[in-house]
């Protein structure tokens, strides 16, 4: 794999140097395929303390073999083989883990995993989430709405239970017109439906009160996008979607900096159709 693009922060800042905790989220679109395409080289260069993965699509033994022994790993594997799967790999040992969102309907779906940590005397909870892609007027869309409903309950509970809480992952919704390059052509498609976007109004509004970390740091600009289709010229033309998020409680969002999309230098250097979203937190 070629080196990551120039937008990547060159100087690493981790929890043992400079008081930063670096958290990365990436939908790997199959961890075995991602490693064949060069994911290991990207990971070795980024000094990441907490790595959150979505669409792992591999047995637990394979995940542990690929990541290696230097990580503490909690992996929610989907019951359906070759589908979904989320994981949290951390340099520090969690104090507790939970392998689904709390609704038994999603217990074996491989779409939510949580880990608690103690960082400088503060409790820090992180979840790696993979929301359904959905499809209008199908059971897939019904499942997506049910999952988003459960998130509306889970977010306040996480904030209540921890000093700092963070949800990262592929949430499969572009919140505003800034989040999809071709938003006009997608207003009737899952991923940009008004009802889906309304959930994110609640997440980031007064009702639930979490913060969209990347948007908060980037400002009102197009993107920065995190997903581009493998097909056509989407990547080369930056015709992307911003559907990967760091969602933080306000207390944690105030400590965030250096939100970077590790967009590959070229199409053939990509290890997934998603790019990692990496953020430093001053904990």
Coordinates of C-alpha atoms in Angstrom, one line a residue:
X1 CA 0.0 0.0 0.0
X2 CA 1.2 3.5 -0.7
X3 CA 1.6 6.0 2.1
X4 CA -1.5 7.7 3.3
X5 CA -2.3 11.1 1.9
X6 CA -0.7 14.3 3.0
X7 CA -3.8 15.2 5.0
X8 CA -2.7 12.7 7.6
X9 CA -1.3 14.2 10.8
X10 CA 2.4 13.4 10.5
X11 CA 3.2 13.6 14.2
X12 CA 1.5 10.9 16.4
X13 CA 0.2 11.9 19.8
X14 CA -0.8 9.0 22.0
X15 CA -1.9 8.5 25.6
X16 CA 1.6 8.1 26.9
X17 CA 3.1 11.1 25.1
X18 CA 1.3 14.4 25.3
X19 CA -1.8 13.2 27.1
X20 CA -3.8 12.4 24.0
X21 CA -5.8 9.3 23.3
X22 CA -6.0 8.5 19.6
X23 CA -9.2 6.8 18.5
X24 CA -9.7 5.4 14.9
X25 CA -12.8 4.1 13.4
X26 CA -13.0 2.3 10.0
X27 CA -15.4 0.0 8.2
X28 CA -12.9 -2.5 6.8
X29 CA -15.3 -4.1 4.4
X30 CA -13.9 -7.5 5.5
X31 CA -10.8 -7.5 7.6
X32 CA -9.1 -10.3 5.6
X33 CA -9.5 -8.3 2.4
X34 CA -8.4 -5.1 4.1
X35 CA -5.2 -6.8 5.3
X36 CA -4.4 -8.1 1.8
X37 CA -4.7 -4.6 0.5
X38 CA -2.4 -3.0 3.1
X39 CA -4.3 -2.2 6.2
X40 CA -1.4 -3.4 8.4
X41 CA 0.9 -0.8 7.0
X42 CA -1.6 2.0 7.7
X43 CA -2.2 0.8 11.2
X44 CA 1.6 0.5 12.0
X45 CA 2.1 4.2 11.1
X46 CA -0.7 5.8 13.1
X47 CA 0.0 5.2 16.8
X48 CA -3.6 4.4 17.5
X49 CA -4.6 3.6 21.1
X50 CA -8.2 2.5 20.4
X51 CA -9.1 0.9 17.0
X52 CA -12.8 0.4 16.3
X53 CA -13.8 -1.7 13.3
X54 CA -17.0 -2.4 11.5
X55 CA -18.0 -4.9 8.9
X56 CA -15.3 -7.2 10.1
X57 CA -16.8 -10.3 8.5
X58 CA -14.4 -12.8 9.9
X59 CA -14.3 -15.4 12.8
X60 CA -12.9 -14.2 16.1
X61 CA -9.7 -16.3 15.7
X62 CA -8.9 -14.6 12.4
X63 CA -9.4 -11.1 13.8
X64 CA -7.0 -11.9 16.7
X65 CA -4.5 -13.5 14.4
X66 CA -4.4 -10.5 12.0
X67 CA -4.3 -7.8 14.7
X68 CA -1.7 -9.6 16.8
X69 CA -1.1 -10.0 20.5
X70 CA -0.4 -6.3 21.4
X71 CA -4.1 -5.5 21.4
X72 CA -7.0 -6.2 23.9
X73 CA -9.8 -7.2 21.6
X74 CA -13.6 -7.4 22.1
X75 CA -15.4 -8.6 19.0
X76 CA -19.1 -9.0 18.4
X77 CA -19.3 -11.5 15.6
X78 CA -22.5 -11.7 13.6
X79 CA -24.4 -15.0 13.8
X80 CA -24.8 -14.8 10.0
X81 CA -21.4 -15.9 8.6
X82 CA -19.6 -13.4 6.4
X83 CA -21.9 -10.5 7.5
X84 CA -21.4 -7.4 9.7
X85 CA -19.3 -7.8 12.8
X86 CA -17.8 -5.0 15.0
X87 CA -14.7 -4.9 17.2
X88 CA -12.8 -2.7 19.6
X89 CA -9.0 -3.2 19.8
X90 CA -7.2 -1.3 22.5
X91 CA -3.7 -0.9 23.9
X92 CA -5.1 -0.6 27.4
X93 CA -7.2 -3.2 29.0
X94 CA -11.0 -2.6 29.3
X95 CA -12.6 -2.7 32.7
X96 CA -15.8 -4.1 31.2
X97 CA -17.3 -5.0 27.8
X98 CA -20.7 -5.5 26.3
X99 CA -21.3 -7.2 23.0
X100 CA -24.7 -5.8 21.9
X101 CA -26.8 -2.7 22.1
X102 CA -29.2 -4.0 24.8
X103 CA -32.1 -5.1 22.6
X104 CA -32.2 -8.9 22.4
X105 CA -33.5 -8.6 18.8
X106 CA -29.9 -7.4 17.8
X107 CA -28.1 -9.7 20.2
X108 CA -26.4 -11.7 17.5
X109 CA -26.4 -9.1 14.7
X110 CA -22.7 -8.1 15.1
X111 CA -23.6 -4.4 15.0
X112 CA -22.7 -2.9 18.4
X113 CA -19.9 -3.5 20.9
X114 CA -18.9 -1.4 24.0
X115 CA -15.9 -1.2 26.2
X116 CA -15.2 0.8 29.4
X117 CA -11.8 2.1 30.3
X118 CA -10.3 4.0 33.2
X119 CA -8.2 6.9 31.8
X120 CA -6.5 9.3 34.3
X121 CA -9.1 8.6 36.9
X122 CA -12.1 9.1 34.6
X123 CA -14.5 6.5 33.2
X124 CA -14.4 6.4 29.4
X125 CA -16.9 4.3 27.4
X126 CA -16.6 3.7 23.7
X127 CA -18.9 1.8 21.3
X128 CA -18.2 0.6 17.8
X129 CA -21.4 0.6 15.8
X130 CA -22.5 -0.6 12.4
X131 CA -26.0 0.7 11.5
X132 CA -27.9 -1.2 8.8
X133 CA -27.6 0.1 5.3
X134 CA -31.3 -0.3 4.9
X135 CA -33.5 -0.4 1.8
X136 CA -36.7 1.6 1.3
X137 CA -39.9 -0.3 2.1
X138 CA -38.2 -3.5 3.1
X139 CA -37.6 -5.3 6.4
X140 CA -34.0 -4.1 6.2
X141 CA -35.3 -0.5 6.6
X142 CA -37.6 -1.5 9.4
X143 CA -34.5 -3.0 11.2
X144 CA -32.6 0.2 10.6
X145 CA -35.3 2.3 12.2
X146 CA -35.6 -0.1 15.1
X147 CA -31.8 0.1 15.7
X148 CA -31.9 3.9 15.6
X149 CA -34.7 3.8 18.1
X150 CA -32.6 1.8 20.5
X151 CA -29.7 4.2 20.0
X152 CA -32.1 7.0 21.2
X153 CA -32.4 5.2 24.5
X154 CA -28.8 4.0 24.7
X155 CA -27.1 7.4 24.2
X156 CA -28.5 9.1 27.3
X157 CA -27.8 5.9 29.3
X158 CA -24.1 6.0 28.3
X159 CA -23.8 9.7 29.1
X160 CA -25.3 9.0 32.6
X161 CA -23.0 6.1 33.3
X162 CA -19.6 7.5 32.2
X163 CA -17.6 10.6 32.6
X164 CA -16.9 10.5 28.9
X165 CA -18.7 8.5 26.2
X166 CA -18.1 8.0 22.5
X167 CA -19.9 6.2 19.7
X168 CA -17.9 5.6 16.5
X169 CA -18.6 3.8 13.3
X170 CA -20.4 3.4 10.1
X171 CA -23.8 4.8 10.9
X172 CA -25.0 4.7 7.3
X173 CA -26.8 8.1 7.3
X174 CA -25.7 11.4 5.9
X175 CA -27.0 13.9 8.3
X176 CA -27.1 17.1 6.1
X177 CA -26.6 18.1 2.5
X178 CA -23.0 18.8 3.4
X179 CA -22.5 15.1 4.0
X180 CA -23.2 13.7 0.5
X181 CA -21.7 15.1 -2.7
X182 CA -24.7 14.1 -4.8
X183 CA -27.4 14.7 -2.2
X184 CA -30.1 15.7 -4.7
X185 CA -29.9 12.3 -6.4
X186 CA -30.3 10.5 -3.1
X187 CA -33.2 12.1 -1.3
X188 CA -35.4 9.0 -1.8
X189 CA -32.7 6.5 -1.0
X190 CA -31.8 4.8 2.3
X191 CA -29.0 6.8 3.8
X192 CA -30.5 10.2 3.2
X193 CA -34.2 9.8 3.9
X194 CA -35.8 12.6 5.9
X195 CA -36.9 10.1 8.6
X196 CA -33.3 8.8 9.0
X197 CA -31.8 12.3 9.2
X198 CA -34.4 13.2 11.8
X199 CA -32.8 10.7 14.2
X200 CA -29.5 12.6 13.8
X201 CA -31.2 15.9 14.5
X202 CA -32.2 14.3 17.8
X203 CA -28.8 12.8 18.5
X204 CA -27.0 16.2 17.9
X205 CA -29.9 18.5 19.1
X206 CA -31.2 19.6 22.4
X207 CA -33.2 16.4 23.0
X208 CA -30.1 14.0 23.4
X209 CA -27.3 16.5 23.2
X210 CA -24.4 14.6 21.8
X211 CA -21.8 16.2 19.4
X212 CA -20.8 15.3 15.9
X213 CA -17.0 15.6 16.5
X214 CA -15.8 15.7 12.9
X215 CA -18.5 18.3 11.8
X216 CA -17.8 20.4 14.9
X217 CA -14.1 20.6 14.1
X218 CA -14.4 20.8 10.3
X219 CA -17.1 23.5 10.3
X220 CA -19.8 23.9 7.6
X221 CA -17.8 22.5 4.7
X222 CA -18.6 19.7 2.2
X223 CA -17.6 16.5 3.7
X224 CA -14.9 15.6 4.6
X225 CA -16.3 12.3 3.1
X226 CA -15.4 8.9 4.5
X227 CA -17.0 6.5 1.9
X228 CA -16.7 6.3 -1.9
X229 CA -18.1 3.6 -4.1
X230 CA -15.6 1.2 -5.7
X231 CA -17.4 1.7 -9.0
X232 CA -16.7 4.4 -11.6
X233 CA -14.8 7.5 -10.7
X234 CA -16.4 8.2 -7.4
X235 CA -13.1 8.2 -5.5
X236 CA -11.1 10.2 -8.0
X237 CA -13.8 12.8 -8.2
X238 CA -14.4 12.8 -4.5
X239 CA -18.1 11.9 -5.0
X240 CA -18.4 10.6 -1.5
X241 CA -20.6 10.2 1.6
X242 CA -19.8 11.2 5.2
X243 CA -21.4 8.3 7.0
X244 CA -18.7 7.4 9.4
X245 CA -18.9 9.3 12.7
X246 CA -17.3 10.1 16.1
X247 CA -20.3 11.0 18.3
X248 CA -19.3 12.2 21.7
X249 CA -20.8 13.5 24.8
X250 CA -20.2 17.3 25.1
X251 CA -17.7 16.8 27.9
X252 CA -15.6 14.6 25.6
X253 CA -16.2 16.6 22.5
X254 CA -14.6 19.6 24.2
X255 CA -11.4 17.6 24.4
X256 CA -11.3 16.5 20.7
X257 CA -8.8 17.7 18.1
X258 CA -7.1 16.7 14.9
X259 CA -10.0 14.9 13.3
X260 CA -8.5 13.4 10.1
X261 CA -9.9 11.3 7.4
X262 CA -7.1 9.0 6.3
X263 CA -8.0 9.2 2.6
X264 CA -5.7 7.0 0.5
X265 CA -3.3 8.8 -1.9
X266 CA -4.9 7.0 -4.9
X267 CA -7.7 4.6 -5.8
X268 CA -5.4 1.6 -5.9
X269 CA -4.0 2.4 -2.4
X270 CA -7.3 1.9 -0.7
X271 CA -7.7 -1.0 1.7
X272 CA -11.5 -0.4 2.0
X273 CA -14.3 1.6 0.4
X274 CA -14.3 3.5 3.7
X275 CA -11.4 5.7 4.9
X276 CA -10.5 5.7 8.6
X277 CA -11.7 8.6 10.7
X278 CA -9.0 9.3 13.3
X279 CA -9.5 11.8 16.3
X280 CA -7.2 12.7 19.2
X281 CA -8.8 13.3 22.6
X282 CA -7.0 15.2 25.3
X283 CA -7.7 12.9 28.2

